[in-house]
Short mmCIF file of C-alpha atoms and ligand atoms in Angstrom, two decimals:
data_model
loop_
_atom_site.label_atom_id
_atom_site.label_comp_id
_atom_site.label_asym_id
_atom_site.label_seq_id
_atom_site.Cartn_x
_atom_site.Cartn_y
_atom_site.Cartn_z
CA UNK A 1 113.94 5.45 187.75
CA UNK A 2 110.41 4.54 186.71
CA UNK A 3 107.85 5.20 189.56
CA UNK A 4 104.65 3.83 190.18
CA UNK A 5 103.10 6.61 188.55
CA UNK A 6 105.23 6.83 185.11
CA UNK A 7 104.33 3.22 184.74
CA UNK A 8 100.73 3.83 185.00
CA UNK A 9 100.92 6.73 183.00
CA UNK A 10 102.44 4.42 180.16
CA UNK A 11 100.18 1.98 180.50
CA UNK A 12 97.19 3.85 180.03
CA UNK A 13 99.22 5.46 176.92
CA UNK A 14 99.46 2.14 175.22
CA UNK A 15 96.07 1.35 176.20
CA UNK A 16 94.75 4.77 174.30
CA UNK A 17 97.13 3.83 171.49
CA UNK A 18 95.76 0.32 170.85
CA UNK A 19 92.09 1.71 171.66
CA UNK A 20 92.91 4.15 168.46
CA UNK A 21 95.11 1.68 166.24
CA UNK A 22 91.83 -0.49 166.42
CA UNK A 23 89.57 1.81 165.19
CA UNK A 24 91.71 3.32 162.66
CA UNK A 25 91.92 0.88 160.06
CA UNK A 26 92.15 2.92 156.71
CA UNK A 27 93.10 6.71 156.28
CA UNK A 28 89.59 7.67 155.68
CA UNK A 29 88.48 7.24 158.87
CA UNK A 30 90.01 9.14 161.59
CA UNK A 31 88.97 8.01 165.20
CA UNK A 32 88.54 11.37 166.83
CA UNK A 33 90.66 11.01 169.69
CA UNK A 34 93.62 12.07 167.61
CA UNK A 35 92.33 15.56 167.85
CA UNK A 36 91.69 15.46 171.89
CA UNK A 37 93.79 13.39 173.29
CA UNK A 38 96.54 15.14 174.96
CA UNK A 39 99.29 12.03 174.86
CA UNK A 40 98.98 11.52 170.98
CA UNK A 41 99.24 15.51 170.83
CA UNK A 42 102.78 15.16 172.78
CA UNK A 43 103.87 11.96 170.56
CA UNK A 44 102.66 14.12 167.61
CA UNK A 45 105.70 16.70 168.97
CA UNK A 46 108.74 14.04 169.04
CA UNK A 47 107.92 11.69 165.64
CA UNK A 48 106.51 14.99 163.68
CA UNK A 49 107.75 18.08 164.65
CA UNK A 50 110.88 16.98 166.21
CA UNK A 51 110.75 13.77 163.47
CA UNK A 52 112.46 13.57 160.05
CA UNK A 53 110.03 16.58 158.16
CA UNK A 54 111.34 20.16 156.78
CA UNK A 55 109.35 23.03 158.22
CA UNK A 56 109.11 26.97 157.26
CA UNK A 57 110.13 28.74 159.84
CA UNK A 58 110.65 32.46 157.66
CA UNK A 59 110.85 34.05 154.05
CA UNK A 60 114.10 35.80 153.61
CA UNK A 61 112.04 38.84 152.94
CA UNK A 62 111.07 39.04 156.54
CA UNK A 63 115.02 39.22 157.07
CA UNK A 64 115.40 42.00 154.26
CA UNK A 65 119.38 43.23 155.78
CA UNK A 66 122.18 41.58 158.33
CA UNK A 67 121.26 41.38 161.63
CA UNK A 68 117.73 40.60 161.10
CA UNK A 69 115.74 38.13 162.94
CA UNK A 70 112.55 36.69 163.31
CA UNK A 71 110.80 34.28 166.78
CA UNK A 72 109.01 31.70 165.72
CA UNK A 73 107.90 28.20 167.04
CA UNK A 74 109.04 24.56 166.07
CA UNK A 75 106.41 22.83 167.62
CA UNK A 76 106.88 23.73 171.46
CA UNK A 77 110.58 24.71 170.85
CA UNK A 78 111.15 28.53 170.65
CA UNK A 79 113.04 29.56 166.92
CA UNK A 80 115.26 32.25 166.71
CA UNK A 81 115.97 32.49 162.51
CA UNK A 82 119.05 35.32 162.73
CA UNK A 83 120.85 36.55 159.48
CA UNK A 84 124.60 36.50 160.47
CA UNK A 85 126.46 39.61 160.47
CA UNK A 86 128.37 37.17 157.37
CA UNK A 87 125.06 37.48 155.48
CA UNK A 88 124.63 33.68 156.63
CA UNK A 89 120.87 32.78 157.55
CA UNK A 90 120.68 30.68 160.58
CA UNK A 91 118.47 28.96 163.06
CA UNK A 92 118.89 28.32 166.95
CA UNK A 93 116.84 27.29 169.18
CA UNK A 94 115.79 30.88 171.21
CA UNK A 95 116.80 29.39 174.80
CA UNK A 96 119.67 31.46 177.17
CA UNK A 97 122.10 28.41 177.49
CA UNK A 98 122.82 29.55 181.08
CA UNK A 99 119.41 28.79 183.04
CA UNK A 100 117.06 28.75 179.51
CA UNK A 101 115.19 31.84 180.10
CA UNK A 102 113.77 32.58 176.19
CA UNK A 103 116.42 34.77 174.53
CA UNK A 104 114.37 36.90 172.17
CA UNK A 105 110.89 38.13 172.71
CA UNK A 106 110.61 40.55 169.87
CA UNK A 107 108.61 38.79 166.70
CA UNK A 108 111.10 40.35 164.25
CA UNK A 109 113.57 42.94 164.10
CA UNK A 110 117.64 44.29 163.74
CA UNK A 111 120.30 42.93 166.18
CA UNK A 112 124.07 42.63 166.14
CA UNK A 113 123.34 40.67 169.53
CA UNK A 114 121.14 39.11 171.86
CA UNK A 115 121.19 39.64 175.40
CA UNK A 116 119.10 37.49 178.24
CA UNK A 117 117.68 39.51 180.16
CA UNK A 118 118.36 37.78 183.68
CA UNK A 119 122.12 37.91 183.53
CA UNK A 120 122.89 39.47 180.92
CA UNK A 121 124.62 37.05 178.86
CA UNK A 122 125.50 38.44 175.21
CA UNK A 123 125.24 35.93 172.07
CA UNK A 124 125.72 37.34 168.81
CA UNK A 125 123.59 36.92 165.79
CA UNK A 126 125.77 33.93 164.65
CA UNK A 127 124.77 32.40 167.37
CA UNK A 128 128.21 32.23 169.82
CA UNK A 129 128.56 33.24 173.41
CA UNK A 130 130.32 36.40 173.45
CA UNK A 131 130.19 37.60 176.93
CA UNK A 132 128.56 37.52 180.53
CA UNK A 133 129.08 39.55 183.90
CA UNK A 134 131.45 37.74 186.45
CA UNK A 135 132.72 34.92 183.64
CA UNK A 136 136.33 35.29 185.28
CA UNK A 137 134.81 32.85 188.12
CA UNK A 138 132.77 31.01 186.19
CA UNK A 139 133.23 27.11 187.12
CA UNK A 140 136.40 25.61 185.85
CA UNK A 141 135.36 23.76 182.91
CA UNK A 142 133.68 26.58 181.25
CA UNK A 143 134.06 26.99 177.60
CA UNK A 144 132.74 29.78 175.35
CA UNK A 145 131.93 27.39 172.39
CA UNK A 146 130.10 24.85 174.63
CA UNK A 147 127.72 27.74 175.59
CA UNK A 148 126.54 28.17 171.94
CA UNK A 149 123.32 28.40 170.32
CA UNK A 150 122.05 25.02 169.84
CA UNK A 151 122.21 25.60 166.00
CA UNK A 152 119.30 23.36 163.72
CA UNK A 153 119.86 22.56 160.17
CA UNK A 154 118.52 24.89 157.65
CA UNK A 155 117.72 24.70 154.09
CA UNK A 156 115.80 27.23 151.74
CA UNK A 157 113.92 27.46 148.69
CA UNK A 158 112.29 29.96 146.80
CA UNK A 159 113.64 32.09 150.06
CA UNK A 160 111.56 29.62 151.88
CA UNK A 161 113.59 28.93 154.94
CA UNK A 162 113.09 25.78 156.36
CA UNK A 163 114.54 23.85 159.31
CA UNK A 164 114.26 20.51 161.15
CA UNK A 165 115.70 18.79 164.59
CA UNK A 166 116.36 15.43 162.74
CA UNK A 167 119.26 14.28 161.59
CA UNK A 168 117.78 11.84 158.95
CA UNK A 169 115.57 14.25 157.22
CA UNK A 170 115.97 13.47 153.88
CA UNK A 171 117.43 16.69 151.28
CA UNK A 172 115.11 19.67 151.05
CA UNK A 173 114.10 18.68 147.18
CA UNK A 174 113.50 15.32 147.87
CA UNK A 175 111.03 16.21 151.10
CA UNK A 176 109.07 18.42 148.82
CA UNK A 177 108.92 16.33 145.48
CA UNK A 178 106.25 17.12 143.27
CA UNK A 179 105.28 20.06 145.53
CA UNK A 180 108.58 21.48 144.78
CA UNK A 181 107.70 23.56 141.76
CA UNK A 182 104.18 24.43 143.45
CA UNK A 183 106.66 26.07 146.25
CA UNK A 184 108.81 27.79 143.55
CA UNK A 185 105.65 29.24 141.73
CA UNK A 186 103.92 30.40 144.86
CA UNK A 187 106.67 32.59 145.84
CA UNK A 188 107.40 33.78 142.50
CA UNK A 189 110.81 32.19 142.55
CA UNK A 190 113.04 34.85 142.01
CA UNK A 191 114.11 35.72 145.89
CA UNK A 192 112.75 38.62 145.05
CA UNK A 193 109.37 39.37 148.02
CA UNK A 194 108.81 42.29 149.97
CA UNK A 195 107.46 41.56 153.49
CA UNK A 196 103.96 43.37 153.27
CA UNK A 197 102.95 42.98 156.96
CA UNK A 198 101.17 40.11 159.27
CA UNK A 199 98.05 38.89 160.86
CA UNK A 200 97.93 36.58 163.48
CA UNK A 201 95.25 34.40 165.05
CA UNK A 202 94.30 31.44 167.57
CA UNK A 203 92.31 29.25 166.69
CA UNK A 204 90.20 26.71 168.95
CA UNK A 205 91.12 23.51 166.98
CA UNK A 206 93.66 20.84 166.67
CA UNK A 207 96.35 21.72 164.66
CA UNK A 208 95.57 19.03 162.50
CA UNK A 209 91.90 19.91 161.56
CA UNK A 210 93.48 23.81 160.78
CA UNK A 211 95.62 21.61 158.25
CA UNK A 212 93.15 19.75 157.03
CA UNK A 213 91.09 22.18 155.89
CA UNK A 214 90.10 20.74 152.44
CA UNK A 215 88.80 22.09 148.92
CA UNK A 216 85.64 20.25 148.96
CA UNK A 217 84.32 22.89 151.50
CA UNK A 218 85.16 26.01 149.72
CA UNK A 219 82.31 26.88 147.64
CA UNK A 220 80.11 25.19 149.80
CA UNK A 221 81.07 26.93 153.40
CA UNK A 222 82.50 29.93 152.24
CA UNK A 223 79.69 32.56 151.05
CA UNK A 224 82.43 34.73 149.85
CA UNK A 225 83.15 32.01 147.32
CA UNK A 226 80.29 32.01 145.71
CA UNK A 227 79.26 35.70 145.41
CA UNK A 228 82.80 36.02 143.70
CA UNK A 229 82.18 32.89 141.29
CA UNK A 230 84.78 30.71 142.74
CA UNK A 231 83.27 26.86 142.87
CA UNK A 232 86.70 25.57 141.66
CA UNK A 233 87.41 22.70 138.74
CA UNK A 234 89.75 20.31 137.52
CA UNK A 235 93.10 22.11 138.58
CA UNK A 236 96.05 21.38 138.32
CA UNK A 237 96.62 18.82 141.18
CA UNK A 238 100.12 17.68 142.83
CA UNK A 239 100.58 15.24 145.46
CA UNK A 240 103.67 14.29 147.23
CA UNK A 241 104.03 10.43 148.22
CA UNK A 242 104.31 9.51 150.79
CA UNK A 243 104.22 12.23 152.89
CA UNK A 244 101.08 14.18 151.37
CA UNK A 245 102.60 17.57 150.67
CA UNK A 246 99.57 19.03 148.58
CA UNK A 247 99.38 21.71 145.44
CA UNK A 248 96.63 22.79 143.44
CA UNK A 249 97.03 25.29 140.53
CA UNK A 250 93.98 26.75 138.59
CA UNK A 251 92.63 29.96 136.48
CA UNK A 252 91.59 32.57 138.82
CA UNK A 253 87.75 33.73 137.77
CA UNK A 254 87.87 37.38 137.14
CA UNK A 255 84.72 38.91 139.61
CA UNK A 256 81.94 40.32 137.34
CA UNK A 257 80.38 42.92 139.32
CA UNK A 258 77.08 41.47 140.86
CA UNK A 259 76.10 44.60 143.27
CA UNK A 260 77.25 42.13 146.57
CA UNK A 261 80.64 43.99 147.09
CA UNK A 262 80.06 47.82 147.89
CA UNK A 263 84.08 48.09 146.58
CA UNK A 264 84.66 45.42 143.81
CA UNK A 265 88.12 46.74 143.76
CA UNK A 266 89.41 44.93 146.75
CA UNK A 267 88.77 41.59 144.31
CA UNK A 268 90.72 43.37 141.18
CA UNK A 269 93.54 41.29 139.59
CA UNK A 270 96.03 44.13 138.78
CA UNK A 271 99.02 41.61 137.73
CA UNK A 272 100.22 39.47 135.00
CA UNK A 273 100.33 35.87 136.11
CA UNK A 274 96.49 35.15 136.93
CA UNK A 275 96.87 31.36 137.63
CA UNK A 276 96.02 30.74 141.49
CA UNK A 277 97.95 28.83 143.68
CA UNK A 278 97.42 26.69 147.15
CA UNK A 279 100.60 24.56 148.39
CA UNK A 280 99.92 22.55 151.60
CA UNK A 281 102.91 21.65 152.90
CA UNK A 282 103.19 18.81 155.87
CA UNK A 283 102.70 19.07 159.19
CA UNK A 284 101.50 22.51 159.05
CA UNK A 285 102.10 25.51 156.51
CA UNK A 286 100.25 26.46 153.81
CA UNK A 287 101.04 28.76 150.73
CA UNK A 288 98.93 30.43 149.01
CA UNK A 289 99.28 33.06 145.38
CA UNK A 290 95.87 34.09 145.28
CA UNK A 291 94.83 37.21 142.83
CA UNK A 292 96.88 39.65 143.74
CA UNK A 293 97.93 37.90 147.61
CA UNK A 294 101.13 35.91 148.18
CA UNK A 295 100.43 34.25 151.63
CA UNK A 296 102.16 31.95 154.05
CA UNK A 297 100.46 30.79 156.72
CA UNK A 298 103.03 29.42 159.25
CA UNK A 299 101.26 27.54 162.15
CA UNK A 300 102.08 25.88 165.25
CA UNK A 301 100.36 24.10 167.90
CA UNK A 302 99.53 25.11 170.97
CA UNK A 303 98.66 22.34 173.10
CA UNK A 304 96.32 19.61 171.49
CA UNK A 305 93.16 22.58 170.87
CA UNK A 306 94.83 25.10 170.29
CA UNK A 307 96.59 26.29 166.36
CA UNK A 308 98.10 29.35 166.05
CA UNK A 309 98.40 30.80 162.95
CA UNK A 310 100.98 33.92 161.49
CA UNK A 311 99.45 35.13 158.57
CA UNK A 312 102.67 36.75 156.27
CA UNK A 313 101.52 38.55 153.29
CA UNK A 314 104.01 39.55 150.29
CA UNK A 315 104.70 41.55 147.17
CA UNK A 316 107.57 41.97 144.64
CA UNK A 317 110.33 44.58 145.17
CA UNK A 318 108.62 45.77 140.96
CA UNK A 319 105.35 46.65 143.12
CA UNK A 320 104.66 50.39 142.38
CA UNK A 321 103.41 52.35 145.44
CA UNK A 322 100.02 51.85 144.28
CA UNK A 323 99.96 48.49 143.49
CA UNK A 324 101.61 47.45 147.30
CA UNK A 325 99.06 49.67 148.88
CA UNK A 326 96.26 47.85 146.51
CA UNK A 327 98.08 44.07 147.64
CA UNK A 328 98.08 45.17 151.39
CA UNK A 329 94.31 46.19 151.21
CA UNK A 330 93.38 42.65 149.47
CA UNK A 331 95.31 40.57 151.51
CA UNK A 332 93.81 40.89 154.72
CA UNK A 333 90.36 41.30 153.25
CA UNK A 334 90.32 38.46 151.28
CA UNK A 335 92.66 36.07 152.40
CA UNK A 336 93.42 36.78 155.68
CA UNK A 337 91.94 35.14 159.24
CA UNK A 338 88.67 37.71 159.08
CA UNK A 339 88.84 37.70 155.53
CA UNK A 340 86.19 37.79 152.74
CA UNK A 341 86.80 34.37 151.73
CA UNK A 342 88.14 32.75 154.65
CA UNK A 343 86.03 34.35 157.52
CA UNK A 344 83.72 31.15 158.12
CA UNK A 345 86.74 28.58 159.07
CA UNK A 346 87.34 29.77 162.27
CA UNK A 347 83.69 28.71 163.28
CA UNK A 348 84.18 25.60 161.54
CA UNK A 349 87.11 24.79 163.16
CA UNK A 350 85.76 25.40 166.40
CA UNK A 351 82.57 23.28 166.00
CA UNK A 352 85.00 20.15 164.88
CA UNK A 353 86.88 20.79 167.92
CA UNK A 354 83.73 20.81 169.94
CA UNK A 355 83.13 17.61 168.71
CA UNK A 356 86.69 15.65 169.58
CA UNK A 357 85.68 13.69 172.32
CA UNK A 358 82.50 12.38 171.47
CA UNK A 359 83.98 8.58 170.09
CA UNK A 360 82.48 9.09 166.31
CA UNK A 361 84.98 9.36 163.57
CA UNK A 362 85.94 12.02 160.81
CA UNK A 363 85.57 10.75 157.50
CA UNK A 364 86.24 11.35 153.72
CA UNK A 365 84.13 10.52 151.36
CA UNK A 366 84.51 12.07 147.98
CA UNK A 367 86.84 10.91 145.12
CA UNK A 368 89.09 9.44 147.58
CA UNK A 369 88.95 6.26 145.39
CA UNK A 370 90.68 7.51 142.61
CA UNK A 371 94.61 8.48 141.97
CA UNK A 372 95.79 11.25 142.58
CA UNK A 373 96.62 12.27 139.06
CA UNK A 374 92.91 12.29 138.31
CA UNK A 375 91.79 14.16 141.07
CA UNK A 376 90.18 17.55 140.66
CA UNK A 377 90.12 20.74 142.68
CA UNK A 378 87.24 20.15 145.16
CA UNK A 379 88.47 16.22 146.36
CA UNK A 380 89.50 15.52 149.28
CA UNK A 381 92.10 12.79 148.23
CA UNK A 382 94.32 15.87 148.91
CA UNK A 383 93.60 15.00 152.44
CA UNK A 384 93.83 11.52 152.35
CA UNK A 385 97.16 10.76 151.69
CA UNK A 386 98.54 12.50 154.11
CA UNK A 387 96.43 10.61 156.52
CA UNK A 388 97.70 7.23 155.59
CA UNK A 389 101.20 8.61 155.93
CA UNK A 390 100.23 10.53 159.61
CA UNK A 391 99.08 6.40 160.35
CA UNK A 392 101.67 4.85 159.63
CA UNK A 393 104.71 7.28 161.34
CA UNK A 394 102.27 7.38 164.26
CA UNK A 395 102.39 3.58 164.60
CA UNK A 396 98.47 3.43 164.42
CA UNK A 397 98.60 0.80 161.18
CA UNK A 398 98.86 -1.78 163.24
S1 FES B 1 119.33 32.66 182.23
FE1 FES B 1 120.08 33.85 180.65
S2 FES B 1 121.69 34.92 181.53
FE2 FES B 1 121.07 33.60 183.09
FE1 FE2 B 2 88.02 27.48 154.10
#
């Protein structure tokens, strides 16, 4: 039943969504309400998150044996990713099917089973029920299977584990398209990453601004950038229509010693492949094979100002003792959320959140008119079409 209340509620809803529909008429200029406004945040959740899209939950080197399992966050569902005792990876949503207390608390770790803490009710890492105190008078339609996991659909690539809630979400392959390769580069594509550790941090933004952090900025915020010689170029540049999946390849700049970095070593390229890599994958994750880092950042929202972020770093099971120790040090200095290069966004962030409610708009401005096959490095049509696409499944293009 529909209460006086509800009704209002909904009203008001389609008043905020026609208020924003009118003032968003092209992808380049976003009414900021989209980043404050807690009802698109929470429509955001069903036709994103919970909508048609493949999202990274893991990297099957964070579940290096059987049993493993890793907590994560599919918008404001709780993850549990579990590798079967049958090797199988899996996903299930990490909710105690008796009263929906969250199953797992631990971030990652080794279990042949799962047990809720408030009555003790067992599921194993394939998911199924496999035991509770006092099930012999249990009501009379009880069935084991029916107390299951809810189980998601899972794909991988690259050891990139993805899942989704939708039933219509299109093939793995076909959600990534040209950002497919970018994917397979990023992680080396052999299946072959060591987990190196984690960082995680919260920061005070929409978890669309965190996403839409673009390349335009990064010589120009970013000190670190520029002491190293970083101002980016043509790149190689890969955009995914419609959705807006985003890939730029390009020649890492060796650092010539300038007398800013006390320890120039933490900047050293020790490998082989010394082509850089950023893959910004829709809603929310971004890759990155930077120097000597392999990085994925997985995100999730926390409410409509809040993004938090889980900062996975990797290396390759070939790594000598000295090289891991010399891709641990790098990654959280450079790349990570109080890194060298990276340190300023979580200000930036901050001040654009600051800034939500105040009725202006965000714009883009520069080589947006182009296509995307001419773009280089530091556009922001990277940006851009994902914003027409974030329009249109939002209902705002009309
Ligand atoms: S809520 Fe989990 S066992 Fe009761
Ligand atoms: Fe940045």
């Amino acid at each position: 039943m529909v209460n006086a209340t509800d009704r209002d509620t909904a009203t008001e809803y389609e008043q905020v969504r026609a208020s924003i529909a009118a003032r968003f008429t092209n992808p380049l200029d976003l009414p900021k309400e989209i980043f404050s406004d807690t009802s698109v945040y929470r429509e955001e959740l069903d036709r994103i998150f919970y909508g048609p899209y493949w999202h990274p939950v893991a990297h099957r080197a964070e579940l290096g044996e059987v049993n493993s399992f890793k907590t994560t966050w599919l918008g404001e569902v709780p993850i549990l990713v579990s590798r079967g005792a049958d090797d199988r990876i899996r996903a299930f949503v990490n909710t105690c099917t008796h009263r929906g207390t969250l199953l797992e608390q631990r971030a990652v770790g080794v279990a042949e089973e799962f047990q809720c803490p408030y009555h003790r009710w067992l599921f194993n890492s394939g998911g199924e029920f496999c035991g509770a105190p006092g099930e012999r008078e249990f009501r009379s339609d009880f069935d084991r299977k029916d107390y299951a996991l809810p189980e998601l659909r899972v794909s991988e690539i690259a050891g990139l584990i993805f899942v989704t809630r939708h039933p219509d979400t299109p093939l793995l392959e076909a959600f990534l398209g040209e950002c497919a390769d970018p994917v397979r580069d990023c992680l080396l594509d052999d299946g072959e990453l060591t987990l190196l550790g984690y960082q995680k941090v919260v920061y005070k933004t929409n978890w669309k601004t965190y996403f839409d952090n673009d390349f335009y900025h990064a010589p120009l915020l970013h000190t670190g950038f520029r002491i190293l010689g970083w101002q980016g170029g043509k790149g190689d540049v890969r955009i995914t229509q419609p959705t807006g999946h985003f890939s730029v390849g390009y020649q890492s700049t060796p650092y010539v010693d300038n007398g800013y970095l006390a320890d120039p070593s933490v900047v050293q390229f020790r490998g082989t492949d010394d082509r850089a890599r950023v893959v910004a994958l829709r809603p929310v994750t971004v890759l990155t094979k930077h120097v000597d880092t392999i990085n994925i950042r997985f995100a999730r929202p926390r409410g409509v100002d809040r993004t938090e972020v889980s900062y996975a770093f990797f290396g390759h099971v070939s790594d000598t003792d000295e090289y891991r120790a010399h891709r641990v040090r790098q990654a959280s200095n450079l790349l990570g959320p109080s890194g060298f290069i990276t340190i300023e966004d979580a200000a930036v962030f901050n001040r654009q959140q600051m800034t939500a409610t105040d009725g202006t708009l965000a714009r883009f401005v520069k080589g947006v008119d182009g296509c995307p096959e001419d773009a280089t490095q530091n556009d922001e049509i990277g940006n851009t079409v994902g914003w027409a696409n974030y329009r249109k499944v939002m209902g705002f293009d009309h």
